[in-house]
Amino acid sequence: MKKYLVLIERKPSFTGNFIQGHREFLQNLREVQTLILRVDSKTKPEEHMCCKRIL
């Protein structure tokens, strides 16, 4: 089974244009239970998310 590690990180270039797409992608991963979530304590939930697939 594929597992994903999600790192949420503050980016100066963040525009917010892809928030909904990221939310849908992460929700799909949660539903199939392949999501591991790690959040930087400085990051707000609406900020940019970077996703990496891990084994």
PDB file of C-alpha atoms in Angstrom:
ATOM      1  CA  MET A   1       0.000   0.000   0.000  1.00  0.00           C
ATOM      2  CA  LYS A   2       1.298   3.469  -0.853  1.00  0.00           C
ATOM      3  CA  LYS A   3       1.752   5.867   2.045  1.00  0.00           C
ATOM      4  CA  TYR A   4       2.046   9.637   1.866  1.00  0.00           C
ATOM      5  CA  LEU A   5       3.879  12.057   4.105  1.00  0.00           C
ATOM      6  CA  VAL A   6       2.455  15.573   3.887  1.00  0.00           C
ATOM      7  CA  LEU A   7       4.582  18.511   4.915  1.00  0.00           C
ATOM      8  CA  ILE A   8       2.736  21.811   5.319  1.00  0.00           C
ATOM      9  CA  GLU A   9       5.183  24.630   4.954  1.00  0.00           C
ATOM     10  CA  ARG A  10       4.935  28.422   4.752  1.00  0.00           C
ATOM     11  CA  LYS A  11       5.998  29.718   1.326  1.00  0.00           C
ATOM     12  CA  PRO A  12       6.505  33.420   0.459  1.00  0.00           C
ATOM     13  CA  SER A  13       5.127  32.784  -3.040  1.00  0.00           C
ATOM     14  CA  PHE A  14       1.822  31.286  -1.798  1.00  0.00           C
ATOM     15  CA  THR A  15      -1.198  32.712  -3.641  1.00  0.00           C
ATOM     16  CA  GLY A  16      -4.008  30.417  -2.473  1.00  0.00           C
ATOM     17  CA  ASN A  17      -4.995  29.412  -6.010  1.00  0.00           C
ATOM     18  CA  PHE A  18      -4.783  25.654  -5.399  1.00  0.00           C
ATOM     19  CA  ILE A  19      -6.151  25.281  -1.855  1.00  0.00           C
ATOM     20  CA  GLN A  20      -9.308  23.405  -2.896  1.00  0.00           C
ATOM     21  CA  GLY A  21      -7.363  20.951  -5.071  1.00  0.00           C
ATOM     22  CA  HIS A  22      -4.967  20.202  -2.212  1.00  0.00           C
ATOM     23  CA  ARG A  23      -7.853  19.689   0.227  1.00  0.00           C
ATOM     24  CA  GLU A  24      -9.578  17.246  -2.128  1.00  0.00           C
ATOM     25  CA  PHE A  25      -6.339  15.319  -2.712  1.00  0.00           C
ATOM     26  CA  LEU A  26      -5.657  15.043   1.023  1.00  0.00           C
ATOM     27  CA  GLN A  27      -9.250  14.025   1.744  1.00  0.00           C
ATOM     28  CA  ASN A  28      -8.965  11.211  -0.805  1.00  0.00           C
ATOM     29  CA  LEU A  29      -5.775   9.995   0.877  1.00  0.00           C
ATOM     30  CA  ARG A  30      -7.456  10.107   4.301  1.00  0.00           C
ATOM     31  CA  GLU A  31     -10.404   8.072   3.041  1.00  0.00           C
ATOM     32  CA  VAL A  32      -8.163   5.252   1.842  1.00  0.00           C
ATOM     33  CA  GLN A  33      -6.017   5.549   4.984  1.00  0.00           C
ATOM     34  CA  THR A  34      -2.720   6.284   3.209  1.00  0.00           C
ATOM     35  CA  LEU A  35      -2.072   9.700   4.745  1.00  0.00           C
ATOM     36  CA  ILE A  36       0.529  10.599   7.348  1.00  0.00           C
ATOM     37  CA  LEU A  37       0.251  14.283   8.248  1.00  0.00           C
ATOM     38  CA  ARG A  38       3.002  16.427   9.718  1.00  0.00           C
ATOM     39  CA  VAL A  39       2.331  20.114  10.307  1.00  0.00           C
ATOM     40  CA  ASP A  40       4.933  22.805  10.948  1.00  0.00           C
ATOM     41  CA  SER A  41       3.791  24.680  14.068  1.00  0.00           C
ATOM     42  CA  LYS A  42       4.342  28.028  12.296  1.00  0.00           C
ATOM     43  CA  THR A  43       2.052  27.142   9.400  1.00  0.00           C
ATOM     44  CA  LYS A  44      -1.589  28.126   9.144  1.00  0.00           C
ATOM     45  CA  PRO A  45      -4.006  25.468   7.798  1.00  0.00           C
ATOM     46  CA  GLU A  46      -4.818  27.488   4.686  1.00  0.00           C
ATOM     47  CA  GLU A  47      -1.187  27.750   3.602  1.00  0.00           C
ATOM     48  CA  HIS A  48       0.656  25.751   0.954  1.00  0.00           C
ATOM     49  CA  MET A  49       0.871  21.970   1.270  1.00  0.00           C
ATOM     50  CA  CYS A  50       3.612  19.839  -0.285  1.00  0.00           C
ATOM     51  CA  CYS A  51       2.901  16.118  -0.663  1.00  0.00           C
ATOM     52  CA  LYS A  52       5.465  13.346  -0.999  1.00  0.00           C
ATOM     53  CA  ARG A  53       4.780   9.676  -1.528  1.00  0.00           C
ATOM     54  CA  ILE A  54       6.674   7.367   0.825  1.00  0.00           C
ATOM     55  CA  LEU A  55       6.934   3.578   1.077  1.00  0.00           C
TER      56      LEU A  55
END
